[in-house]
């Protein structure tokens, strides 16, 4: 395309949200430009890293159960069409306590939406997965059709497919738009100017930096660590196929079995300190004592397993965990898309459809995704 091309949509940010939005718009026939400051799935983005969980259970938050259910079909369709093998159907095991409201709410929503699931007693968990040590009163919900997604690889593959379908991608760091009403072009720090009818800012944690007045106190980037433990040589008991992806609602830990020899992933979902996504040093260690102690108790045979890899990433939290999908209040042709809040990855394809529909067909965003619903004080309700 020539530098004078006017695109239907320019998408800024090639994380999972921007990549799927650009890809879906292009599939619908729109002329799309996608830019990213550092590249699709780059190590600073929230969408980087090896793997992400795709599960359907969301307590009483039916909207996310439905989105996740739909997104899983779209991820699988993408795999079939491209041969990418992004999705690993490991099953997802939710460890919880039988007397908690969240377990009852999750079971009710899964049944209502028609998501296949089973409930395991403590004895059944330990029989089926003897690698896990349970405490009195623990039960589990098992989602056999859920699992794990290859994160960075999938984002890069979606951008590749987007380009194969005729979309234009380039490295560029967009500047904050100025003025109001609507913009005809957007400048980049390297001096380019891009013309489009609509602009989608899908910039993850950077939304707070790009729009400091509007989002500086509404997007809360937090430092998160991930550890991969080395399983004993020749031991397949902790690998995908023999062990599920899991979440522990009481201790706010989660993990993914060994996939592609990366190790047994364990991480804390508790929000870490506030971070600047450009400048944060990504050297893990802060939550290692907590994670190690958990591994020792929950997976006793791995008590001496070495850490073979670690990562530091950031969540881009909204006040309560709901996504942000709304027009910029000062610009009718600018959309703000983000607030993945530590659970957004799995929804990428469903979100791409939703945003594409809003742009191409019009309509109002759901109140839960609106800017008006985003508070300046964090109180997490979506997990
Ligand atoms: C440790 C960790 C574990 C997680 N686990 C899960 C999980 O198991 N399951 C799940 O569903 N979700 C999970 N998530 C959440 C999920 O990964 C995120 O919600 C999702 O990746 C957010 O995607 P995004 O596209 O909004 O942001 P990002 O991936 O951060 O993408 C934003 C992009 O915008 C670009 N950008 C920023 N500013 C500019 C600019 N000015 N110009 C051009 N480009 C720009 C950046 O370079 C970046 O590539 C996890 C997140 C983390 C950090």
Coordinates of C-alpha atoms in Angstrom, one line a residue, residues 51-56 72 86-93 143-150 244-247 255-257 259 346:
X51 CA 1.2 -20.4 27.4
X52 CA -2.1 -19.1 28.6
X53 CA -5.1 -20.9 30.2
X54 CA -8.4 -21.2 28.4
X55 CA -11.1 -22.1 30.9
X56 CA -14.8 -21.6 30.9
X72 CA -12.4 -21.8 22.2
X86 CA -2.1 -23.3 19.3
X87 CA -4.6 -25.1 21.5
X88 CA -3.7 -28.1 23.8
X89 CA -6.7 -29.8 25.2
X90 CA -5.3 -30.6 28.6
X91 CA -8.5 -30.3 30.5
X92 CA -8.8 -27.7 33.3
X93 CA -9.0 -28.6 37.0
X143 CA -13.6 -28.9 32.4
X144 CA -12.4 -31.7 30.0
X145 CA -12.6 -29.6 26.8
X146 CA -10.6 -26.7 28.1
X147 CA -6.8 -26.3 28.2
X148 CA -3.8 -24.2 27.3
X149 CA -3.0 -21.9 24.4
X150 CA 0.5 -21.2 23.0
X244 CA -4.4 -31.0 33.5
X245 CA -4.1 -27.2 33.5
X246 CA -5.2 -26.1 37.0
X247 CA -6.3 -23.2 39.1
X255 CA -0.4 -23.6 36.5
X256 CA 0.0 -25.5 33.2
X257 CA 1.5 -28.9 32.6
X259 CA 4.2 -28.5 27.1
X346 CA -8.3 -16.7 25.9

